[in-house]
């Protein structure tokens, strides 16, 4: 089962609208439950997963400007951290970044998430990092529209700027 998700931690993580190309998805269903990324052995910026030419790296997380590097792990469907009851990626004071450079220009990205409290980090391309109390507080950067509805986030390019990367993470969240 494939869910469409963007770059936050989610059951099936990312579905992208790519100009003239079918949607590409990062799906955590194929990653063994319990798989964990943290320091050591992982380092900020290290690519830990690639699916459908979308590379996912683990990145430092920021709270009040102070960086941390916690843990991301795959949780089973039915876990309270799993949206839609399917296998998901749970973050705890760590960011994950999805790099779309190997795809044709991406104009739309969508993800599902579970928000269990704490600060979130969100960034599209190299726009300023947003440290926010919840995803409803996302401010759409210039050139993009971000729409947040119940457990769903959609990012759309406006004006022709492609989405080249998406970073998301939280203190207690899943995508």
CSV table of N, CA and C in Angstrom, one decimal:
chain,number,residue,atom,x,y,z
A,1,UNK,N,0.8,-1.2,0.0
A,1,UNK,CA,0.0,0.0,0.0
A,1,UNK,C,0.9,1.2,0.0
A,2,UNK,N,0.7,2.1,-0.9
A,2,UNK,CA,1.5,3.3,-1.0
A,2,UNK,C,0.7,4.5,-0.6
A,3,UNK,N,1.2,5.3,0.3
A,3,UNK,CA,0.5,6.6,0.7
A,3,UNK,C,1.4,7.7,0.1
A,4,UNK,N,0.8,8.8,-0.1
A,4,UNK,CA,1.5,9.9,-0.7
A,4,UNK,C,1.9,10.8,0.4
A,5,UNK,N,3.2,11.1,0.5
A,5,UNK,CA,3.7,11.9,1.6
A,5,UNK,C,4.8,12.8,1.1
A,6,UNK,N,5.0,13.8,1.9
A,6,UNK,CA,6.1,14.7,1.4
A,6,UNK,C,7.3,14.5,2.1
A,7,UNK,N,7.8,15.4,2.8
A,7,UNK,CA,9.1,15.2,3.4
A,7,UNK,C,9.2,15.2,4.9
A,8,UNK,N,8.2,14.9,5.4
A,8,UNK,CA,8.2,14.8,6.9
A,8,UNK,C,8.2,13.3,7.1
A,9,UNK,N,8.1,12.9,8.3
A,9,UNK,CA,8.2,11.5,8.6
A,9,UNK,C,6.8,10.9,8.5
A,10,UNK,N,6.6,9.9,7.7
A,10,UNK,CA,5.2,9.4,7.5
A,10,UNK,C,5.2,8.0,7.0
A,11,UNK,N,4.0,7.4,7.0
A,11,UNK,CA,3.8,6.0,6.7
A,11,UNK,C,4.4,5.7,5.3
A,12,UNK,N,4.0,6.3,4.3
A,12,UNK,CA,4.6,6.2,3.0
A,12,UNK,C,5.0,7.6,2.8
A,13,UNK,N,6.2,7.9,2.6
A,13,UNK,CA,6.7,9.2,2.8
A,13,UNK,C,6.4,10.2,1.7
A,14,UNK,N,6.8,10.1,0.5
A,14,UNK,CA,6.7,11.2,-0.4
A,14,UNK,C,6.1,10.8,-1.7
A,15,UNK,N,5.1,11.6,-2.1
A,15,UNK,CA,4.6,11.5,-3.5
A,15,UNK,C,4.8,12.9,-4.1
A,16,UNK,N,5.4,12.9,-5.3
A,16,UNK,CA,5.7,14.2,-5.9
A,16,UNK,C,5.1,14.3,-7.2
A,17,UNK,N,4.6,15.5,-7.5
A,17,UNK,CA,4.1,15.9,-8.8
A,17,UNK,C,5.3,16.3,-9.6
A,18,UNK,N,5.7,15.6,-10.6
A,18,UNK,CA,6.9,15.9,-11.4
A,18,UNK,C,6.3,16.2,-12.8
A,19,UNK,N,6.7,17.3,-13.4
A,19,UNK,CA,6.2,17.8,-14.6
A,19,UNK,C,6.3,16.6,-15.7
A,20,UNK,N,5.1,16.2,-16.2
A,20,UNK,CA,5.1,15.2,-17.2
A,20,UNK,C,5.6,13.8,-16.8
A,21,UNK,N,5.7,13.5,-15.5
A,21,UNK,CA,6.2,12.2,-15.1
A,21,UNK,C,5.2,11.7,-14.0
A,22,UNK,N,4.9,10.4,-13.9
A,22,UNK,CA,4.0,9.9,-12.8
A,22,UNK,C,4.6,10.2,-11.5
A,23,UNK,N,3.8,10.3,-10.5
A,23,UNK,CA,4.3,10.5,-9.1
A,23,UNK,C,5.3,9.6,-8.6
A,24,UNK,N,6.3,10.1,-7.9
A,24,UNK,CA,7.4,9.2,-7.4
A,24,UNK,C,7.1,9.2,-5.8
A,25,UNK,N,7.4,8.1,-5.2
A,25,UNK,CA,7.1,7.9,-3.8
A,25,UNK,C,8.2,7.4,-3.0
A,26,UNK,N,8.4,7.9,-1.8
A,26,UNK,CA,9.3,7.2,-0.8
A,26,UNK,C,8.3,6.5,0.1
A,27,UNK,N,8.5,5.2,0.2
A,27,UNK,CA,7.6,4.3,0.9
A,27,UNK,C,8.3,3.6,2.0
A,28,UNK,N,8.0,3.8,3.2
A,28,UNK,CA,8.8,3.1,4.3
A,28,UNK,C,8.3,1.7,4.5
A,29,UNK,N,7.3,1.2,3.8
A,29,UNK,CA,6.9,-0.1,3.9
A,29,UNK,C,7.9,-1.1,3.5
A,30,UNK,N,8.9,-0.7,2.7
A,30,UNK,CA,9.9,-1.7,2.3
A,30,UNK,C,11.2,-1.7,3.2
A,31,UNK,N,11.2,-0.8,4.2
A,31,UNK,CA,12.3,-0.7,5.1
A,31,UNK,C,12.0,-1.5,6.4
A,32,UNK,N,12.8,-2.4,6.8
A,32,UNK,CA,12.5,-3.2,8.0
A,32,UNK,C,12.1,-2.4,9.2
A,33,UNK,N,11.1,-2.8,9.9
A,33,UNK,CA,10.6,-2.2,11.2
A,33,UNK,C,11.8,-2.3,12.1
A,34,UNK,N,12.0,-1.2,12.8
A,34,UNK,CA,13.1,-1.1,13.8
A,34,UNK,C,14.4,-0.5,13.2
A,35,UNK,N,14.4,-0.3,11.9
A,35,UNK,CA,15.6,0.3,11.3
A,35,UNK,C,15.7,1.7,12.0
A,36,UNK,N,17.0,2.0,12.4
A,36,UNK,CA,17.2,3.3,13.2
A,36,UNK,C,18.4,4.0,12.6
A,37,UNK,N,18.2,5.3,12.5
A,37,UNK,CA,19.3,6.2,12.1
A,37,UNK,C,19.6,7.2,13.2
A,38,UNK,N,20.8,7.2,13.7
A,38,UNK,CA,21.2,8.1,14.7
A,38,UNK,C,22.7,8.2,14.8
A,39,UNK,N,23.3,9.0,15.6
A,39,UNK,CA,24.7,9.2,15.8
A,39,UNK,C,25.2,8.5,17.1
A,40,UNK,N,26.2,7.6,17.0
A,40,UNK,CA,26.7,7.0,15.9
A,40,UNK,C,25.8,5.9,15.3
A,41,UNK,N,26.0,5.4,14.2
A,41,UNK,CA,27.1,5.6,13.2
A,41,UNK,C,26.8,6.7,12.2
A,42,UNK,N,25.5,7.1,12.1
A,42,UNK,CA,25.1,8.1,11.1
A,42,UNK,C,25.6,9.5,11.5
A,43,UNK,N,25.8,10.3,10.4
A,43,UNK,CA,26.3,11.7,10.7
A,43,UNK,C,25.3,12.7,9.9
A,44,UNK,N,25.2,13.9,10.4
A,44,UNK,CA,24.3,14.8,9.8
A,44,UNK,C,24.8,15.0,8.3
A,45,UNK,N,23.8,15.0,7.4
A,45,UNK,CA,24.0,15.1,6.0
A,45,UNK,C,24.2,13.8,5.3
A,46,UNK,N,24.3,12.7,6.0
A,46,UNK,CA,24.5,11.4,5.4
A,46,UNK,C,23.3,10.8,4.8
A,47,UNK,N,23.3,10.4,3.6
A,47,UNK,CA,22.2,9.7,2.9
A,47,UNK,C,22.0,8.3,3.5
A,48,UNK,N,20.8,8.1,4.0
A,48,UNK,CA,20.6,6.8,4.6
A,48,UNK,C,19.6,5.9,3.9
A,49,UNK,N,18.9,6.5,2.9
A,49,UNK,CA,17.9,5.8,2.1
A,49,UNK,C,17.7,6.4,0.8
A,50,UNK,N,17.5,5.6,-0.3
A,50,UNK,CA,17.2,6.2,-1.6
A,50,UNK,C,16.1,5.3,-2.2
A,51,UNK,N,15.0,5.9,-2.6
A,51,UNK,CA,13.9,5.1,-3.3
A,51,UNK,C,13.5,6.0,-4.4
A,52,UNK,N,13.3,5.3,-5.6
A,52,UNK,CA,12.7,6.0,-6.8
A,52,UNK,C,13.5,7.3,-7.1
A,53,UNK,N,14.8,7.3,-6.9
A,53,UNK,CA,15.7,8.4,-7.2
A,53,UNK,C,15.6,9.6,-6.3
A,54,UNK,N,14.9,9.3,-5.1
A,54,UNK,CA,14.8,10.4,-4.1
A,54,UNK,C,15.7,9.9,-2.9
A,55,UNK,N,16.7,10.8,-2.6
A,55,UNK,CA,17.6,10.5,-1.6
A,55,UNK,C,17.1,11.1,-0.3
A,56,UNK,N,17.2,10.3,0.8
A,56,UNK,CA,16.8,10.8,2.1
A,56,UNK,C,18.1,10.9,3.0
A,57,UNK,N,18.4,12.0,3.6
A,57,UNK,CA,19.5,12.1,4.5
A,57,UNK,C,18.9,12.5,5.9
A,58,UNK,N,19.8,12.2,6.9
A,58,UNK,CA,19.4,12.7,8.3
A,58,UNK,C,20.2,13.9,8.5
A,59,UNK,N,19.5,14.9,9.2
A,59,UNK,CA,20.1,16.2,9.4
A,59,UNK,C,19.9,16.7,10.8
A,60,UNK,N,20.7,17.7,11.2
A,60,UNK,CA,20.6,18.2,12.6
A,60,UNK,C,19.2,18.9,12.7
A,61,UNK,N,18.7,18.8,13.9
A,61,UNK,CA,17.4,19.4,14.3
A,61,UNK,C,17.7,20.6,15.2
A,62,UNK,N,16.9,21.7,15.1
A,62,UNK,CA,17.1,22.9,15.8
A,62,UNK,C,15.9,23.2,16.7
A,63,UNK,N,16.2,23.6,18.0
A,63,UNK,CA,15.3,24.1,18.9
A,63,UNK,C,15.8,25.3,19.5
A,64,UNK,N,15.2,26.4,19.3
A,64,UNK,CA,15.7,27.7,19.8
A,64,UNK,C,17.1,28.0,19.3
A,65,UNK,N,17.4,27.6,18.1
A,65,UNK,CA,18.7,27.9,17.5
A,65,UNK,C,19.8,26.9,17.9
A,66,UNK,N,19.5,26.0,18.8
A,66,UNK,CA,20.4,25.0,19.3
A,66,UNK,C,20.3,23.7,18.5
A,67,UNK,N,21.4,23.2,18.0
A,67,UNK,CA,21.3,22.0,17.2
A,67,UNK,C,21.4,20.7,18.0
A,68,UNK,N,20.6,19.7,17.6
A,68,UNK,CA,20.7,18.3,18.2
A,68,UNK,C,20.7,17.3,17.0
A,69,UNK,N,21.0,16.1,17.3
A,69,UNK,CA,21.0,15.1,16.3
A,69,UNK,C,20.5,13.8,17.0
A,70,UNK,N,19.1,13.7,17.0
A,70,UNK,CA,18.5,12.6,17.8
A,70,UNK,C,18.4,11.3,17.0
A,71,UNK,N,17.2,10.8,16.8
A,71,UNK,CA,17.0,9.5,16.2
A,71,UNK,C,15.8,9.5,15.3
A,72,UNK,N,15.9,8.7,14.2
A,72,UNK,CA,14.8,8.4,13.3
A,72,UNK,C,14.7,6.9,13.2
A,73,UNK,N,13.4,6.4,13.3
A,73,UNK,CA,13.3,5.0,13.3
A,73,UNK,C,12.0,4.6,12.5
A,74,UNK,N,12.0,3.4,12.0
A,74,UNK,CA,10.8,2.9,11.3
A,74,UNK,C,10.0,2.2,12.3
A,75,UNK,N,8.7,2.6,12.4
A,75,UNK,CA,7.7,2.0,13.3
A,75,UNK,C,6.7,1.2,12.5
A,76,UNK,N,6.1,0.1,13.1
A,76,UNK,CA,5.1,-0.7,12.4
A,76,UNK,C,3.8,0.0,12.3
A,77,UNK,N,3.0,-0.5,11.3
A,77,UNK,CA,1.6,-0.1,11.2
A,77,UNK,C,0.9,-0.4,12.5
A,78,UNK,N,0.0,0.4,12.9
A,78,UNK,CA,-0.7,0.2,14.2
A,78,UNK,C,-0.1,0.9,15.4
A,79,UNK,N,1.2,1.3,15.2
A,79,UNK,CA,1.9,2.0,16.3
A,79,UNK,C,1.3,3.4,16.4
A,80,UNK,N,1.2,4.0,17.6
A,80,UNK,CA,0.7,5.3,17.7
A,80,UNK,C,1.4,6.4,16.9
A,81,UNK,N,2.7,6.1,16.5
A,81,UNK,CA,3.4,7.0,15.7
A,81,UNK,C,3.2,6.9,14.2
A,82,UNK,N,2.4,5.9,13.8
A,82,UNK,CA,2.2,5.6,12.4
A,82,UNK,C,0.9,6.2,11.9
A,83,UNK,N,1.0,7.1,10.9
A,83,UNK,CA,-0.3,7.7,10.3
A,83,UNK,C,-0.9,6.6,9.4
A,84,UNK,N,-2.2,6.7,9.3
A,84,UNK,CA,-2.9,5.8,8.4
A,84,UNK,C,-2.8,4.3,8.8
A,85,UNK,N,-2.2,4.0,9.9
A,85,UNK,CA,-2.1,2.6,10.3
A,85,UNK,C,-1.1,1.8,9.5
A,86,UNK,N,-0.2,2.5,8.8
A,86,UNK,CA,0.8,1.8,8.0
A,86,UNK,C,2.2,2.1,8.5
A,87,UNK,N,3.2,1.3,8.2
A,87,UNK,CA,4.5,1.5,8.6
A,87,UNK,C,5.0,3.0,8.3
A,88,UNK,N,5.8,3.6,9.3
A,88,UNK,CA,6.1,5.0,9.1
A,88,UNK,C,7.5,5.3,9.6
A,89,UNK,N,8.0,6.5,9.4
A,89,UNK,CA,9.2,7.0,9.9
A,89,UNK,C,8.9,7.9,11.0
A,90,UNK,N,9.5,7.6,12.2
A,90,UNK,CA,9.3,8.4,13.4
A,90,UNK,C,10.5,9.3,13.6
A,91,UNK,N,10.4,10.5,13.9
A,91,UNK,CA,11.6,11.4,14.2
A,91,UNK,C,11.5,11.8,15.7
A,92,UNK,N,12.6,11.9,16.3
A,92,UNK,CA,12.8,12.4,17.7
A,92,UNK,C,14.0,13.3,17.7
A,93,UNK,N,13.8,14.6,17.6
A,93,UNK,CA,14.9,15.6,17.6
A,93,UNK,C,15.9,15.3,16.5
A,94,UNK,N,15.4,15.1,15.3
A,94,UNK,CA,16.2,14.9,14.1
A,94,UNK,C,15.4,15.3,12.9
A,95,UNK,N,16.1,15.8,11.9
A,95,UNK,CA,15.4,16.1,10.6
A,95,UNK,C,15.8,15.1,9.6
A,96,UNK,N,14.9,14.9,8.6
A,96,UNK,CA,15.2,14.2,7.4
A,96,UNK,C,15.0,15.1,6.2
A,97,UNK,N,15.9,14.9,5.3
A,97,UNK,CA,15.8,15.8,4.1
A,97,UNK,C,15.7,14.9,2.9
A,98,UNK,N,14.7,15.3,2.0
A,98,UNK,CA,14.5,14.6,0.8
A,98,UNK,C,15.0,15.4,-0.4
A,99,UNK,N,15.9,14.8,-1.1
A,99,UNK,CA,16.6,15.5,-2.2
A,99,UNK,C,16.0,14.9,-3.6
A,100,UNK,N,15.4,15.9,-4.3
A,100,UNK,CA,14.8,15.5,-5.6
A,100,UNK,C,15.7,15.8,-6.8
A,101,UNK,N,16.9,16.1,-6.6
A,101,UNK,CA,17.8,16.5,-7.7
A,101,UNK,C,17.9,15.5,-8.9
A,102,UNK,N,17.7,14.2,-8.6
A,102,UNK,CA,17.8,13.2,-9.6
A,102,UNK,C,16.5,13.1,-10.4
A,103,UNK,N,15.5,13.9,-10.1
A,103,UNK,CA,14.2,13.8,-10.8
A,103,UNK,C,14.1,15.0,-11.8
A,104,UNK,N,13.1,14.9,-12.7
A,104,UNK,CA,12.8,16.0,-13.5
A,104,UNK,C,12.2,17.1,-12.5
A,105,UNK,N,12.0,18.3,-13.0
A,105,UNK,CA,11.6,19.3,-12.0
A,105,UNK,C,10.3,18.9,-11.3
A,106,UNK,N,10.4,19.0,-9.9
A,106,UNK,CA,9.3,18.7,-9.1
A,106,UNK,C,8.5,19.9,-8.8
A,107,UNK,N,7.2,19.9,-9.0
A,107,UNK,CA,6.3,21.0,-8.8
A,107,UNK,C,5.3,20.9,-7.7
A,108,UNK,N,5.2,19.6,-7.2
A,108,UNK,CA,4.2,19.3,-6.1
A,108,UNK,C,4.7,18.2,-5.2
A,109,UNK,N,4.6,18.3,-3.9
A,109,UNK,CA,4.9,17.3,-3.0
A,109,UNK,C,3.9,17.2,-1.9
A,110,UNK,N,3.6,16.0,-1.4
A,110,UNK,CA,2.6,15.8,-0.4
A,110,UNK,C,3.0,14.8,0.6
A,111,UNK,N,2.7,15.0,1.9
A,111,UNK,CA,3.0,13.9,2.9
A,111,UNK,C,1.9,13.9,4.0
A,112,UNK,N,1.8,12.8,4.6
A,112,UNK,CA,0.9,12.6,5.8
A,112,UNK,C,1.8,12.6,7.0
A,113,UNK,N,1.3,13.1,8.1
A,113,UNK,CA,2.1,13.1,9.3
A,113,UNK,C,1.3,12.9,10.6
A,114,UNK,N,2.0,12.5,11.7
A,114,UNK,CA,1.4,12.5,13.0
A,114,UNK,C,2.2,13.4,13.8
A,115,UNK,N,1.5,14.4,14.5
A,115,UNK,CA,2.1,15.4,15.3
A,115,UNK,C,1.8,15.0,16.8
A,116,UNK,N,2.9,14.7,17.5
A,116,UNK,CA,2.7,14.3,18.9
A,116,UNK,C,3.4,15.3,19.8
A,117,UNK,N,3.5,16.5,19.4
A,117,UNK,CA,3.9,17.6,20.2
A,117,UNK,C,5.4,18.0,19.9
A,118,UNK,N,5.8,19.1,20.6
A,118,UNK,CA,7.1,19.6,20.5
A,118,UNK,C,7.3,20.5,19.2
A,119,UNK,N,8.5,21.0,19.1
A,119,UNK,CA,8.9,21.9,18.0
A,119,UNK,C,9.1,21.1,16.7
A,120,UNK,N,8.8,21.7,15.6
A,120,UNK,CA,9.0,21.1,14.2
A,120,UNK,C,10.0,22.0,13.5
A,121,UNK,N,10.7,21.4,12.6
A,121,UNK,CA,11.6,22.1,11.6
A,121,UNK,C,11.0,21.8,10.3
A,122,UNK,N,11.1,22.8,9.4
A,122,UNK,CA,10.5,22.7,8.0
A,122,UNK,C,11.3,23.6,7.1
A,123,UNK,N,11.7,23.1,5.9
A,123,UNK,CA,12.4,23.9,5.0
A,123,UNK,C,12.2,23.4,3.6
A,124,UNK,N,12.0,24.3,2.6
A,124,UNK,CA,11.9,23.9,1.2
A,124,UNK,C,13.1,24.5,0.6
A,125,UNK,N,13.8,23.7,-0.2
A,125,UNK,CA,15.0,24.1,-0.9
A,125,UNK,C,15.9,24.8,0.1
A,126,UNK,N,16.5,25.9,-0.2
A,126,UNK,CA,17.4,26.5,0.8
A,126,UNK,C,16.8,27.8,1.4
A,127,UNK,N,15.4,27.8,1.5
A,127,UNK,CA,14.8,28.9,2.2
A,127,UNK,C,15.1,28.8,3.7
A,128,UNK,N,14.9,29.9,4.4
A,128,UNK,CA,15.2,29.9,5.8
A,128,UNK,C,14.5,28.7,6.6
A,129,UNK,N,15.2,28.1,7.5
A,129,UNK,CA,14.7,27.0,8.3
A,129,UNK,C,13.6,27.6,9.2
A,130,UNK,N,12.5,26.9,9.2
A,130,UNK,CA,11.4,27.3,10.1
A,130,UNK,C,11.4,26.4,11.4
A,131,UNK,N,11.5,27.0,12.5
A,131,UNK,CA,11.3,26.3,13.8
A,131,UNK,C,9.9,26.7,14.3
A,132,UNK,N,9.0,25.8,14.3
A,132,UNK,CA,7.6,26.1,14.5
A,132,UNK,C,7.0,25.2,15.5
A,133,UNK,N,5.9,25.6,16.2
A,133,UNK,CA,5.3,24.8,17.2
A,133,UNK,C,4.4,23.7,16.7
A,134,UNK,N,4.0,23.8,15.4
A,134,UNK,CA,3.2,22.8,14.7
A,134,UNK,C,3.2,23.1,13.2
A,135,UNK,N,2.8,22.1,12.4
A,135,UNK,CA,2.9,22.3,11.0
A,135,UNK,C,1.9,23.4,10.5
A,136,UNK,N,0.8,23.6,11.2
A,136,UNK,CA,-0.1,24.7,10.9
A,136,UNK,C,0.5,26.0,10.9
A,137,UNK,N,1.7,26.2,11.5
A,137,UNK,CA,2.4,27.4,11.6
A,137,UNK,C,3.4,27.7,10.5
A,138,UNK,N,3.4,26.8,9.5
A,138,UNK,CA,4.3,26.9,8.4
A,138,UNK,C,4.0,28.2,7.6
A,139,UNK,N,5.0,29.0,7.3
A,139,UNK,CA,4.8,30.2,6.5
A,139,UNK,C,5.3,29.8,5.1
A,140,UNK,N,4.5,29.9,4.1
A,140,UNK,CA,4.9,29.6,2.7
A,140,UNK,C,6.0,30.5,2.3
A,141,UNK,N,7.1,29.9,1.9
A,141,UNK,CA,8.2,30.8,1.4
A,141,UNK,C,7.9,31.3,0.0
A,142,UNK,N,8.5,32.4,-0.3
A,142,UNK,CA,8.3,33.0,-1.7
A,142,UNK,C,8.5,31.9,-2.7
A,143,UNK,N,7.6,31.8,-3.7
A,143,UNK,CA,7.7,30.8,-4.8
A,143,UNK,C,7.0,29.5,-4.5
A,144,UNK,N,6.4,29.4,-3.3
A,144,UNK,CA,5.8,28.1,-2.9
A,144,UNK,C,4.5,28.4,-2.2
A,145,UNK,N,3.6,27.5,-2.3
A,145,UNK,CA,2.4,27.5,-1.5
A,145,UNK,C,2.4,26.2,-0.6
A,146,UNK,N,2.2,26.4,0.7
A,146,UNK,CA,2.1,25.2,1.6
A,146,UNK,C,0.7,25.2,2.2
A,147,UNK,N,0.0,24.1,2.0
A,147,UNK,CA,-1.3,23.9,2.6
A,147,UNK,C,-1.3,22.8,3.6
A,148,UNK,N,-1.7,23.0,4.8
A,148,UNK,CA,-1.8,22.0,5.9
A,148,UNK,C,-3.2,21.8,6.2
A,149,UNK,N,-3.6,20.5,6.1
A,149,UNK,CA,-5.0,20.1,6.6
A,149,UNK,C,-4.8,19.0,7.5
A,150,UNK,N,-5.8,18.4,8.1
A,150,UNK,CA,-5.7,17.3,9.1
A,150,UNK,C,-4.7,16.3,8.6
A,151,UNK,N,-3.5,16.3,9.2
A,151,UNK,CA,-2.5,15.3,9.0
A,151,UNK,C,-2.0,15.2,7.6
A,152,UNK,N,-2.1,16.3,6.8
A,152,UNK,CA,-1.6,16.3,5.5
A,152,UNK,C,-0.9,17.6,5.2
A,153,UNK,N,0.2,17.6,4.5
A,153,UNK,CA,0.9,18.8,4.0
A,153,UNK,C,1.1,18.6,2.5
A,154,UNK,N,0.8,19.7,1.8
A,154,UNK,CA,1.0,19.8,0.3
A,154,UNK,C,1.8,21.0,0.1
A,155,UNK,N,2.9,20.8,-0.7
A,155,UNK,CA,3.8,21.9,-1.1
A,155,UNK,C,3.7,22.0,-2.6
A,156,UNK,N,3.4,23.2,-3.1
A,156,UNK,CA,3.3,23.4,-4.5
A,156,UNK,C,4.2,24.6,-4.9
A,157,UNK,N,4.9,24.4,-6.0
A,157,UNK,CA,5.7,25.5,-6.6
A,157,UNK,C,4.8,26.4,-7.4
A,158,UNK,N,5.0,27.7,-7.2
A,158,UNK,CA,4.3,28.7,-7.9
A,158,UNK,C,5.3,29.6,-8.6
A,159,UNK,N,5.1,29.9,-9.8
A,159,UNK,CA,6.0,30.8,-10.5
A,159,UNK,C,7.2,30.1,-11.1
A,160,UNK,N,7.2,28.7,-11.2
A,160,UNK,CA,8.2,28.0,-11.9
A,160,UNK,C,9.4,27.5,-11.1
A,161,UNK,N,9.6,27.9,-9.9
A,161,UNK,CA,10.7,27.4,-9.1
A,161,UNK,C,10.4,25.9,-8.7
A,162,UNK,N,11.3,25.0,-9.1
A,162,UNK,CA,11.0,23.6,-8.7
A,162,UNK,C,11.4,23.3,-7.3
A,163,UNK,N,10.7,22.3,-6.7
A,163,UNK,CA,11.1,21.9,-5.4
A,163,UNK,C,12.3,20.9,-5.5
A,164,UNK,N,13.4,21.3,-5.0
A,164,UNK,CA,14.6,20.5,-5.1
A,164,UNK,C,14.9,19.7,-3.9
A,165,UNK,N,14.4,20.2,-2.7
A,165,UNK,CA,14.6,19.4,-1.5
A,165,UNK,C,13.5,19.8,-0.5
A,166,UNK,N,13.3,18.9,0.4
A,166,UNK,CA,12.3,19.2,1.5
A,166,UNK,C,12.9,18.6,2.8
A,167,UNK,N,12.9,19.4,3.8
A,167,UNK,CA,13.4,19.0,5.1
A,167,UNK,C,12.3,19.1,6.1
A,168,UNK,N,12.2,18.1,6.9
A,168,UNK,CA,11.2,18.1,8.0
A,168,UNK,C,11.6,17.2,9.1
A,169,UNK,N,11.2,17.6,10.3
A,169,UNK,CA,11.6,16.8,11.5
A,169,UNK,C,10.8,17.4,12.7
A,170,UNK,N,10.9,16.7,13.8
A,170,UNK,CA,10.2,17.1,15.0
A,170,UNK,C,10.7,16.4,16.2
A,171,UNK,N,10.2,16.9,17.3
A,171,UNK,CA,10.6,16.3,18.6
A,171,UNK,C,9.9,15.0,18.8
A,172,UNK,N,8.7,14.9,18.3
A,172,UNK,CA,7.9,13.6,18.4
A,172,UNK,C,6.9,13.6,17.3
A,173,UNK,N,7.4,13.2,16.1
A,173,UNK,CA,6.5,13.2,15.0
A,173,UNK,C,6.8,12.0,14.0
A,174,UNK,N,5.9,11.8,13.1
A,174,UNK,CA,6.1,10.7,12.2
A,174,UNK,C,5.5,11.2,10.8
A,175,UNK,N,6.1,10.6,9.8
A,175,UNK,CA,5.6,10.8,8.4
A,175,UNK,C,5.5,9.4,7.8
